[in-house]
PDB file of C-alpha atoms and ligand atoms in Angstrom:
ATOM      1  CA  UNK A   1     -18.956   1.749  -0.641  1.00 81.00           C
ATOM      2  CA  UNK A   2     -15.146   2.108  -0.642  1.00 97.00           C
ATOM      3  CA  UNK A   3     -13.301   4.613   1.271  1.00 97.00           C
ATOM      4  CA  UNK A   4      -9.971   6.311  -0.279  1.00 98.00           C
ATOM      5  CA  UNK A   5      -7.148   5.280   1.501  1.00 98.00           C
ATOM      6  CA  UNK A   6      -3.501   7.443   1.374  1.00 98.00           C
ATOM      7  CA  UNK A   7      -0.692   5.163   2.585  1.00 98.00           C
ATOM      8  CA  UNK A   8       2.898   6.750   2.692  1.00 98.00           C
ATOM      9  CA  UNK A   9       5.394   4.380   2.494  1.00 98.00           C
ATOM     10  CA  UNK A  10       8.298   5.958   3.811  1.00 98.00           C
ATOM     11  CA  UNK A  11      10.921   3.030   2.562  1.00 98.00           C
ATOM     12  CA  UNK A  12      14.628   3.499   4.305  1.00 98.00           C
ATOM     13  CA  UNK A  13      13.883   7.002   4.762  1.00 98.00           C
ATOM     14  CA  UNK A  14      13.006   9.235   7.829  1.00 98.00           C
ATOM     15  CA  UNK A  15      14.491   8.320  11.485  1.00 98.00           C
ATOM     16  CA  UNK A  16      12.972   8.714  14.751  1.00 98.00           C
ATOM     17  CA  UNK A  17      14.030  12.771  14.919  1.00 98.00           C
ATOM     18  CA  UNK A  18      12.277  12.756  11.259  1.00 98.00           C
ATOM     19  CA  UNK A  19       9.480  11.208  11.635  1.00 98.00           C
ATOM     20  CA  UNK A  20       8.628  13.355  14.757  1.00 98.00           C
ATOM     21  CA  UNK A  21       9.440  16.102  13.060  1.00 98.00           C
ATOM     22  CA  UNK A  22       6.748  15.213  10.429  1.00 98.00           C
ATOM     23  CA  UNK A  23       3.869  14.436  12.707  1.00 97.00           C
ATOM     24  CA  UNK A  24       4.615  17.632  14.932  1.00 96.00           C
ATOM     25  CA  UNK A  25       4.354  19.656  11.075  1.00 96.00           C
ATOM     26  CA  UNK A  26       1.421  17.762   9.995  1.00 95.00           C
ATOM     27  CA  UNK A  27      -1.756  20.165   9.526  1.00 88.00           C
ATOM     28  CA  UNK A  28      -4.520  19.231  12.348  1.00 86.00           C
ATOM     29  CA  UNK A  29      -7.025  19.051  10.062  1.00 83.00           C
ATOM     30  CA  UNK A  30      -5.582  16.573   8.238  1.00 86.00           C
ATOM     31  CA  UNK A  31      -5.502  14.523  11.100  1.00 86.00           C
ATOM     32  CA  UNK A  32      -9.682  14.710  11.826  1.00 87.00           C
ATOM     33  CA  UNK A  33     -11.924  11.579  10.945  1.00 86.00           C
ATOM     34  CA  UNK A  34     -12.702  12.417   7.654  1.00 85.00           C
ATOM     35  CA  UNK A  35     -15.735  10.304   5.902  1.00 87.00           C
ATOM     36  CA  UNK A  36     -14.816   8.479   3.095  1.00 93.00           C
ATOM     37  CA  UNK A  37     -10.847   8.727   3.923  1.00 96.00           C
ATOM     38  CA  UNK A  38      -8.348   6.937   5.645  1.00 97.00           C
ATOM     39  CA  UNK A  39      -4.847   7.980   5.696  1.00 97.00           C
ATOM     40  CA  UNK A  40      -1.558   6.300   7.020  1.00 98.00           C
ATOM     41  CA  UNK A  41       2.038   6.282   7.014  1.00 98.00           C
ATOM     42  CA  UNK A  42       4.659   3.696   6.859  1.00 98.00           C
ATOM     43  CA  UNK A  43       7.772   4.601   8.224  1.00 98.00           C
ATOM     44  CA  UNK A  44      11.369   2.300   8.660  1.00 98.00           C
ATOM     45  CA  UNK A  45      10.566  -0.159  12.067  1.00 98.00           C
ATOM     46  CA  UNK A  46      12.897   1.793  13.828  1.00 98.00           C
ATOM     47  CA  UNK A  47      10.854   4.991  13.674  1.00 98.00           C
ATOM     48  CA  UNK A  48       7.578   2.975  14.506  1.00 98.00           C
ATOM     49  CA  UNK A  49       7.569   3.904  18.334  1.00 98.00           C
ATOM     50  CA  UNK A  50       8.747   7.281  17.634  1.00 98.00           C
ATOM     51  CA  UNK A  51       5.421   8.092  14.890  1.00 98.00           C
ATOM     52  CA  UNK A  52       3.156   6.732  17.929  1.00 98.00           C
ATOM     53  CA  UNK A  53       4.842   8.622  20.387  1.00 97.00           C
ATOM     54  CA  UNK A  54       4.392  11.947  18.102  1.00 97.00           C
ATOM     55  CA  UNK A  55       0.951  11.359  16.788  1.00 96.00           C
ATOM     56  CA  UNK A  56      -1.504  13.574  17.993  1.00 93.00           C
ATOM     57  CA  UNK A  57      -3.909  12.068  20.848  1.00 92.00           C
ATOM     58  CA  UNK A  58      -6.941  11.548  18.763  1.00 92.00           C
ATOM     59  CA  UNK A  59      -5.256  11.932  15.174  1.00 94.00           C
ATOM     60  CA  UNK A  60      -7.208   9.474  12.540  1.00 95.00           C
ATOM     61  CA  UNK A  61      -3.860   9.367  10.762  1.00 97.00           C
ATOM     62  CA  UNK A  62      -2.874   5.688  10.927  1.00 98.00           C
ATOM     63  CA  UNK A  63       0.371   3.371  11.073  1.00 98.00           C
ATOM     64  CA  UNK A  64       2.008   0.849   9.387  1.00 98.00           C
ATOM     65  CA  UNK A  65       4.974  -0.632   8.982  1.00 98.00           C
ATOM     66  CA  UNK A  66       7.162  -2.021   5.550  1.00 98.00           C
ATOM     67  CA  UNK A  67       7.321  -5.849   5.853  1.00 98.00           C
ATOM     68  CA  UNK A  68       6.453  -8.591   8.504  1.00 98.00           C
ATOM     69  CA  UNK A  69       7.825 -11.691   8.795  1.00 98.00           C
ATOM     70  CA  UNK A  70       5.041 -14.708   8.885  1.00 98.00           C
ATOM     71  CA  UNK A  71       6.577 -16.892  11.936  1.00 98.00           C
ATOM     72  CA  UNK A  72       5.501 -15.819  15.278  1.00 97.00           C
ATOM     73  CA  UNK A  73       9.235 -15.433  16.626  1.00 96.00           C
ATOM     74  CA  UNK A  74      12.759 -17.374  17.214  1.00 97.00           C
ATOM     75  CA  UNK A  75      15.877 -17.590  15.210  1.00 98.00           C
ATOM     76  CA  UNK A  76      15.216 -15.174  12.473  1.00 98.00           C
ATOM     77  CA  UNK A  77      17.968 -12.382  12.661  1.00 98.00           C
ATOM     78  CA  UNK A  78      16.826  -8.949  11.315  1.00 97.00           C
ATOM     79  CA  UNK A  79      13.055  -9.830  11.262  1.00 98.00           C
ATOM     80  CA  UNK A  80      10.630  -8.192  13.052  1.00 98.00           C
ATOM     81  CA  UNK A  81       7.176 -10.089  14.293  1.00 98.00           C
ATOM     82  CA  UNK A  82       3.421  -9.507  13.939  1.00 98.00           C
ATOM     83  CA  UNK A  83       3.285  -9.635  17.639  1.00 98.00           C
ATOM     84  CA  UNK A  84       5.721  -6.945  18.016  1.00 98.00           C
ATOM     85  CA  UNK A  85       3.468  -4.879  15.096  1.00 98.00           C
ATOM     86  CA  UNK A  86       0.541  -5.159  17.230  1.00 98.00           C
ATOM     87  CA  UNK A  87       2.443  -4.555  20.761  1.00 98.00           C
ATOM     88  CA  UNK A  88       2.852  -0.607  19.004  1.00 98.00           C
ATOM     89  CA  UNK A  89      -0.727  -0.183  17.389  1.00 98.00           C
ATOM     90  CA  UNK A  90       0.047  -0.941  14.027  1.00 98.00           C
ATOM     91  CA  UNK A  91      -2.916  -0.470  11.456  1.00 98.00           C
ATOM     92  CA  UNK A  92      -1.246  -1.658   8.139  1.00 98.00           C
ATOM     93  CA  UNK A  93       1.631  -3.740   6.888  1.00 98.00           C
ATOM     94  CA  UNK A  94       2.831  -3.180   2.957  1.00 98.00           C
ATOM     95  CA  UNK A  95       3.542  -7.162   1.721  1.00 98.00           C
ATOM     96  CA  UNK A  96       4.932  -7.413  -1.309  1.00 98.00           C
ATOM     97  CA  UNK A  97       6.761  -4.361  -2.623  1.00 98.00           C
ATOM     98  CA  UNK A  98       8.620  -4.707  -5.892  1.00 98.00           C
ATOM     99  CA  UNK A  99      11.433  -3.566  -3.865  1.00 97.00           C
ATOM    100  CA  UNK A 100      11.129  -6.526  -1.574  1.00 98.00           C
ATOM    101  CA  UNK A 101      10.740  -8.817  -4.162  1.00 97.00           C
ATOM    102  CA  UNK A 102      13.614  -7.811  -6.063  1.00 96.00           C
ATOM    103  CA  UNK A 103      16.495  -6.790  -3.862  1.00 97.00           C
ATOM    104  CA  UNK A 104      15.519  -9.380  -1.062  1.00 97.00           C
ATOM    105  CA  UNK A 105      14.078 -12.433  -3.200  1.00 97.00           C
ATOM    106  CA  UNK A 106      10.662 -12.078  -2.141  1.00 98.00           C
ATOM    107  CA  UNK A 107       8.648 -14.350  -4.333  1.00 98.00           C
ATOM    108  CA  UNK A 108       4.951 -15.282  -4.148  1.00 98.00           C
ATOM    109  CA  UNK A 109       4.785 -17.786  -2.055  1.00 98.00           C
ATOM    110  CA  UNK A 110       6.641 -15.894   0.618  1.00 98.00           C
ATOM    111  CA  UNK A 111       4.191 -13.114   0.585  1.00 98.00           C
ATOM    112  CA  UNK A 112       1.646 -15.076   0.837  1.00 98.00           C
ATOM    113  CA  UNK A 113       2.562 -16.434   3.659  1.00 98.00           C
ATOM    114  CA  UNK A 114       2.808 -13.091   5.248  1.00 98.00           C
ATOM    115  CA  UNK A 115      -0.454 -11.925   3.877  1.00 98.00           C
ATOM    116  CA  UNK A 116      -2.036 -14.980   6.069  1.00 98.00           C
ATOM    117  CA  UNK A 117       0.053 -14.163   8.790  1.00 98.00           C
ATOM    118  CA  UNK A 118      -1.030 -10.243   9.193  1.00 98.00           C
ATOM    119  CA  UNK A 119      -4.405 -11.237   8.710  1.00 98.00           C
ATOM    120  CA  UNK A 120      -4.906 -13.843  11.489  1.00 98.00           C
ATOM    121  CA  UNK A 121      -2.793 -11.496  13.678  1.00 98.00           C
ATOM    122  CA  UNK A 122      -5.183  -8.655  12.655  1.00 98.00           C
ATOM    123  CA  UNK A 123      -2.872  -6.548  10.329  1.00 98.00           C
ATOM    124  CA  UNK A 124      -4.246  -5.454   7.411  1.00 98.00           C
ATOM    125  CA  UNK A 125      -1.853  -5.801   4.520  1.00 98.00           C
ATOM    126  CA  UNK A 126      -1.350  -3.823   1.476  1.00 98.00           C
ATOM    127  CA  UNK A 127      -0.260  -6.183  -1.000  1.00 98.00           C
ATOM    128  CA  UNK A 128       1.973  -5.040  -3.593  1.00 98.00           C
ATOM    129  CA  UNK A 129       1.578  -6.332  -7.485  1.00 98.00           C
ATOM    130  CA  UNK A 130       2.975  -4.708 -10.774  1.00 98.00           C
ATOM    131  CA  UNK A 131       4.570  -5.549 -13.760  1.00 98.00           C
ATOM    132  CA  UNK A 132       8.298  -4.454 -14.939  1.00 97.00           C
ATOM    133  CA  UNK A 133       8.704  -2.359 -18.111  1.00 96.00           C
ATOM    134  CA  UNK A 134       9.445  -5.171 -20.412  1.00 96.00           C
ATOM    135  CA  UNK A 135       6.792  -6.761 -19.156  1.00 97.00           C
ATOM    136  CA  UNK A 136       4.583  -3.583 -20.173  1.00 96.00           C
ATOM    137  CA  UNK A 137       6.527  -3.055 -23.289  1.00 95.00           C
ATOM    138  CA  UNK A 138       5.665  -6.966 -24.121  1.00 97.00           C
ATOM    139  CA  UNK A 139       2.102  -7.007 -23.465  1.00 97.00           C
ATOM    140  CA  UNK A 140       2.453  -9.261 -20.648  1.00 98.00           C
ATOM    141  CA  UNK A 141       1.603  -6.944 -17.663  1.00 98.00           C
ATOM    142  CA  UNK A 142      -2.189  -8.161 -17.239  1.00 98.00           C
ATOM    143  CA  UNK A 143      -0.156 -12.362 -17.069  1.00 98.00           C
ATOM    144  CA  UNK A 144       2.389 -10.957 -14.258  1.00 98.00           C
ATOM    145  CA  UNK A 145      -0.339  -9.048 -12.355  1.00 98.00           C
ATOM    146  CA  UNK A 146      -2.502 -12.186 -12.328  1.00 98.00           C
ATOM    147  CA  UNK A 147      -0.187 -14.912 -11.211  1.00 98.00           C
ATOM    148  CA  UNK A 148       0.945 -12.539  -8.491  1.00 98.00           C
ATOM    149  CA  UNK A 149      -2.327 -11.238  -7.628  1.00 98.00           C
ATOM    150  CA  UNK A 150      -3.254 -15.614  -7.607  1.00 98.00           C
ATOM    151  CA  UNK A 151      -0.149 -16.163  -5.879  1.00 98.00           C
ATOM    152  CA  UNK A 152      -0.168 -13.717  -3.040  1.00 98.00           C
ATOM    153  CA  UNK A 153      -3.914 -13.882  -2.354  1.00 98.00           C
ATOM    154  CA  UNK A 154      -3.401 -18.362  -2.607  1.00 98.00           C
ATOM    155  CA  UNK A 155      -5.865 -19.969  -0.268  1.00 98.00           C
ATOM    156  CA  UNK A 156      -7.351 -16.927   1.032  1.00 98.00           C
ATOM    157  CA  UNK A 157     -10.837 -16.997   2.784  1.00 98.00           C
ATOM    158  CA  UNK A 158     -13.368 -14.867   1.008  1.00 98.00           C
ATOM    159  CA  UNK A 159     -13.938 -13.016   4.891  1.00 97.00           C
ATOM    160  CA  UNK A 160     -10.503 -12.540   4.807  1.00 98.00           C
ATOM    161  CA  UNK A 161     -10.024 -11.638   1.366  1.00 98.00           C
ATOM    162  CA  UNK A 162     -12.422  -8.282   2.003  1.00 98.00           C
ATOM    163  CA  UNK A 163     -10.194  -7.243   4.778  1.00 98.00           C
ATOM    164  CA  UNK A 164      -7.315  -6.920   2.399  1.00 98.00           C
ATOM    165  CA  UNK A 165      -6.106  -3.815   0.193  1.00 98.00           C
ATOM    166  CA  UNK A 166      -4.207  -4.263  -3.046  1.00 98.00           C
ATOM    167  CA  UNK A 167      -1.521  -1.838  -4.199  1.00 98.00           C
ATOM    168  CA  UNK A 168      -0.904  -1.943  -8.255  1.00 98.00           C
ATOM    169  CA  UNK A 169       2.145  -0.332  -9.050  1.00 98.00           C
ATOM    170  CA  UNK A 170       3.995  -0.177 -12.108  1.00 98.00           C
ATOM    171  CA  UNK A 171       6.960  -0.354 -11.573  1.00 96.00           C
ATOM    172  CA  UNK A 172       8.643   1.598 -14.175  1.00 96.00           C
ATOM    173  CA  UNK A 173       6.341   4.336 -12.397  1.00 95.00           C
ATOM    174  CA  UNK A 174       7.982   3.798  -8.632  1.00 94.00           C
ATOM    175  CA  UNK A 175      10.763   7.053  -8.287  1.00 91.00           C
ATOM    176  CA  UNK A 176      10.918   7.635 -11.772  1.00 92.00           C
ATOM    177  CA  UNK A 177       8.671  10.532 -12.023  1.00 89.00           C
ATOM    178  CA  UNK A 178       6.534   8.091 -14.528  1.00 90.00           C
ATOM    179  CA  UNK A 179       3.024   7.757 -13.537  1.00 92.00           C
ATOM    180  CA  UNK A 180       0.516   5.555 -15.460  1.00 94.00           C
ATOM    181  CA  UNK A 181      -1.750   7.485 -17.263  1.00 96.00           C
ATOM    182  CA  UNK A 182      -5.129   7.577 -15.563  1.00 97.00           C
ATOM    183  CA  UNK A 183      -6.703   5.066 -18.227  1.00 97.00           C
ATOM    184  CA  UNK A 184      -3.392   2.824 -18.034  1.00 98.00           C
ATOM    185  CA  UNK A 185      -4.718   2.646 -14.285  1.00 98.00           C
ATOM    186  CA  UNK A 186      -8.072   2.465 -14.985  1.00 98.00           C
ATOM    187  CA  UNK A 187      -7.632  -0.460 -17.040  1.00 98.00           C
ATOM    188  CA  UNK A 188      -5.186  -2.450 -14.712  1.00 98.00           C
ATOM    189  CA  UNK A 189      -7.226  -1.914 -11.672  1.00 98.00           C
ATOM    190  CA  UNK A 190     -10.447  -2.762 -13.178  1.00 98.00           C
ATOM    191  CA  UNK A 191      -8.578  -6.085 -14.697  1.00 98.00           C
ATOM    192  CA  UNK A 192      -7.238  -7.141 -10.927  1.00 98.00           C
ATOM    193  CA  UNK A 193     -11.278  -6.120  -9.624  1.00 98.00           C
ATOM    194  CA  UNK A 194     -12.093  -9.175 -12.203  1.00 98.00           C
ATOM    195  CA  UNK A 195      -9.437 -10.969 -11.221  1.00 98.00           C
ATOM    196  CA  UNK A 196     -10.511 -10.947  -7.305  1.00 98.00           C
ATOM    197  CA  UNK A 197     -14.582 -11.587  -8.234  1.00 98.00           C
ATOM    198  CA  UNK A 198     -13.205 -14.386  -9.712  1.00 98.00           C
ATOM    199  CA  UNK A 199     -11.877 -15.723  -6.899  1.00 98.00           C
ATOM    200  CA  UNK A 200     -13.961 -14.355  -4.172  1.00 98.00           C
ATOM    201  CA  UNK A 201     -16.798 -13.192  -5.465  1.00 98.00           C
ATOM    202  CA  UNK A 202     -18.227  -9.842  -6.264  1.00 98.00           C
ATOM    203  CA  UNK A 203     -19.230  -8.745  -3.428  1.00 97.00           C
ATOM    204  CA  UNK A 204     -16.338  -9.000  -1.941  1.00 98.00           C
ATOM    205  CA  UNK A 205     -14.202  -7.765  -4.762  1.00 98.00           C
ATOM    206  CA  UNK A 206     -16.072  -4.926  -4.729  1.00 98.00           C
ATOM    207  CA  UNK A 207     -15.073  -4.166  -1.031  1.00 98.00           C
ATOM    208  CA  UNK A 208     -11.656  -4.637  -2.188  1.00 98.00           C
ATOM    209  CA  UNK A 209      -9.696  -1.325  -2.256  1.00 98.00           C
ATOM    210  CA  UNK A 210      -6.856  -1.297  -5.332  1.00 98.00           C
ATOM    211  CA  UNK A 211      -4.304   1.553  -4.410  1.00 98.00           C
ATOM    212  CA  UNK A 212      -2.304   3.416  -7.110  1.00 98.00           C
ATOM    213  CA  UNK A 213       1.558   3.254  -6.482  1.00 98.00           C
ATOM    214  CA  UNK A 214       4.321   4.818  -8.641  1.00 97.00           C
ATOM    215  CA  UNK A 215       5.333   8.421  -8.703  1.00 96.00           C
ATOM    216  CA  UNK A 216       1.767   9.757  -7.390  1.00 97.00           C
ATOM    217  CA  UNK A 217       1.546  13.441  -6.475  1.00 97.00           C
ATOM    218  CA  UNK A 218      -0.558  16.199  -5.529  1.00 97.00           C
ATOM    219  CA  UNK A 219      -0.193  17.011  -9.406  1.00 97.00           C
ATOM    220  CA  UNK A 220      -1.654  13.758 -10.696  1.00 97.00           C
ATOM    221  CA  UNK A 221      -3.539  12.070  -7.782  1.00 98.00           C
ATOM    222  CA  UNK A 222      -6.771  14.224  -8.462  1.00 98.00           C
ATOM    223  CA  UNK A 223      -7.293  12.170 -12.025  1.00 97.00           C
ATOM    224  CA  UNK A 224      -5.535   9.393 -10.474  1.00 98.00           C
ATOM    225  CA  UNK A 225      -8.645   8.565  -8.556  1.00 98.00           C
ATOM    226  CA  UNK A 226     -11.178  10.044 -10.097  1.00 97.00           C
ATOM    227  CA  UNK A 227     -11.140   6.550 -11.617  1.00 97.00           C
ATOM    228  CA  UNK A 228     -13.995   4.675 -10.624  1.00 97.00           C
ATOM    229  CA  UNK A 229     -11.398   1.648  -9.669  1.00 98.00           C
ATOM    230  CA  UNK A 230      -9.080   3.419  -8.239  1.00 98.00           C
ATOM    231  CA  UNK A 231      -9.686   3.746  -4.467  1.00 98.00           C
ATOM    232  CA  UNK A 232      -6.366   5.594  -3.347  1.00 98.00           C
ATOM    233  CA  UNK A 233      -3.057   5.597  -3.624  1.00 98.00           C
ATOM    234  CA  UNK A 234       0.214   3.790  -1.864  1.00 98.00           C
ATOM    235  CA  UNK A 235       2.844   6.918  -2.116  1.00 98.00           C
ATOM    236  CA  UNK A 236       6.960   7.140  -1.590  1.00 98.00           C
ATOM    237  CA  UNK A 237       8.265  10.274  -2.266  1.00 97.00           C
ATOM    238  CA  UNK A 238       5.587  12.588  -1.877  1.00 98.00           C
ATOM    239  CA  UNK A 239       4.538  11.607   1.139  1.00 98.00           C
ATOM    240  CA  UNK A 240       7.704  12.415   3.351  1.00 98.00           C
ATOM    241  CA  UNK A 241       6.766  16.024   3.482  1.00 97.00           C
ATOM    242  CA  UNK A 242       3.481  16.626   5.239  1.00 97.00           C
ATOM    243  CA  UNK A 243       2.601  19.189   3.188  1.00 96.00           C
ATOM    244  CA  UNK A 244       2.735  17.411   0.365  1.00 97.00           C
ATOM    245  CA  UNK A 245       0.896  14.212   2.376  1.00 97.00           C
ATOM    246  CA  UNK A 246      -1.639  16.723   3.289  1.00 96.00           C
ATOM    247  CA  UNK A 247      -2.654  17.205   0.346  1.00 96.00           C
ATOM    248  CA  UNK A 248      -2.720  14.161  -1.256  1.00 97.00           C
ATOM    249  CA  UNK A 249      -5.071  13.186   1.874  1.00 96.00           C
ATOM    250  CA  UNK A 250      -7.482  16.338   1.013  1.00 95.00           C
ATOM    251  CA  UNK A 251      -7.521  15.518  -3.085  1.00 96.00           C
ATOM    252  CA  UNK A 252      -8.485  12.337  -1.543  1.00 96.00           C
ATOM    253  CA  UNK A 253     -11.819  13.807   0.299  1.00 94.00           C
ATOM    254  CA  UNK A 254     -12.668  16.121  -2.349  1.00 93.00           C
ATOM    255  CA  UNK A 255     -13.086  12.931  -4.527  1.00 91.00           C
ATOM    256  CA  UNK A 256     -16.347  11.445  -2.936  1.00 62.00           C
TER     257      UNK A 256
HETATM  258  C1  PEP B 301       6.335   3.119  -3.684  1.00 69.74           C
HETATM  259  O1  PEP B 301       7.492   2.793  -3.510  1.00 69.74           O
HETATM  260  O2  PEP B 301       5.453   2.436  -3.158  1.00 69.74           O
HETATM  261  C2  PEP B 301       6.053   4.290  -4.514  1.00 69.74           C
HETATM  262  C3  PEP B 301       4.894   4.361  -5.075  1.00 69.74           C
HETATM  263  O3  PEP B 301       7.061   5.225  -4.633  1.00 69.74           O
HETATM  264  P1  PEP B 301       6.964   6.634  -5.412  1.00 69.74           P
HETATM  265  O4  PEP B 301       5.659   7.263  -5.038  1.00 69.74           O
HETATM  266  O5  PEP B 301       8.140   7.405  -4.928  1.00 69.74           O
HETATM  267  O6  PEP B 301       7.024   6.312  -6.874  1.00 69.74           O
END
């Protein structure tokens, strides 16, 4: 069975001081193992040492970082390395991000190359697909969710395929205050769920967690998930408060 999973990506927000601050206000028992949940935070590279420093010994509350780049190291200005990810602890990388692929020209190809890389360095990646709204508005969100879910995932073992976790978010829904509906969801997740038995099988498909991303909250997570394809959610804004994070983490566990 599939555990929830609560990933905050913090984007360019929240330095070292902030991101101490946050783990030093988080509620303790949101940090306990709880079954059926996994939580984890991405915040900005620079404030990766400061989250580990700050994290309570013994906290099940996880870290990741934003983006990896998929050579081991050398002359690549800017970039950080999965070597240097694992060096710190980390848990998770997000891959993908509609951000990344539209301000910084990430394409398929690239991602995928990054998805291999985090895997055989032991990173699990969240990879990042969703449509634009004219592609919505044009019917052709299941197309663009396929060829990047096709593209990313290229080549992929099927053992390494079931170590992977797959964000879909809209993005008309990312900061907008737009969230799918649950059914909208529903539908898109279950289509990608074909989409990876298709190409790895179903047993591993159904291993496969598929994240909700775009404007989720502790007012719309609970019939976010209740969706039986919907195993969690991959959260900006409401997760740089740990209240707010706390929350989302406990809908989460009431779930299952
Ligand atoms: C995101 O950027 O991954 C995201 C889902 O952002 P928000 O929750 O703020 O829409």
């Amino acid at each position: 069975m599939r555990s929830f999973l609560i990933a905050g990506n913090w984007k360019m927000n929240m330095g070292p001081k902030e991101t101490a601050d946050f783990f030093g206000q988080l509620d303790d028992a949101v940090q306990q193992e709880k079954p059926g949940v996994e939580a984890a935070v991405c915040p900005p590279f620079i404030s990766l040492p400061a989250a580990f420093e700050a994290r309570k010994p013994g906290s099940a509350v996880k870290i990741g970082a934003q983006n990896v780049h998929f050579e081991d190291n050398g002359a690549f200005t800017g970039e950080v390395s999965t070597t240097m990810l694992n060096e710190l602890g980390c848990d998770f990388v997000i891959l993908g991000h509609s951000e990344r692929r539209e301000y910084f020209g990430e394409d398929d190809a690239i991602i995928n190359k990054k998805v291999k890389k985090a895997l055989a360095d032991g990173i699990t990646p969240i990879v990042c697909v969703g449509e634009v709204l004219d592609e919505r508005k044009s019917n052709r969100h299941f197309d663009v969710v396929k060829t990047q879910t096709t593209g990313s995932l290229a080549g992929l073992s099927a053992s390494d395929a079931g170590k992977i976790v797959i964000a879909y978010e809209p993005v008309w829904a990312i900061g907008t205050g737009e969230t799918a509906s649950p059914e909208q969801a529903q539908e898109m997740h279950a289509f990608i769920r074909k989409e990876l038995t298709g190409l790895f099988g179903q047993d591993v498909a159904d291993t496969i967690r598929i994240l909700y991303g775009g404007s989720m909250k502790p007012d719309n997570a609970g019939e976010l998930m209740q969706n039986p394809d919907v195993d969690g959610g991959l959260i900006g804004g409401a997760s740089l408060k740990a209240d707010s994070f706390a929350k989302l983490v406990s809908i989460a566990a009431e779930q299952k």
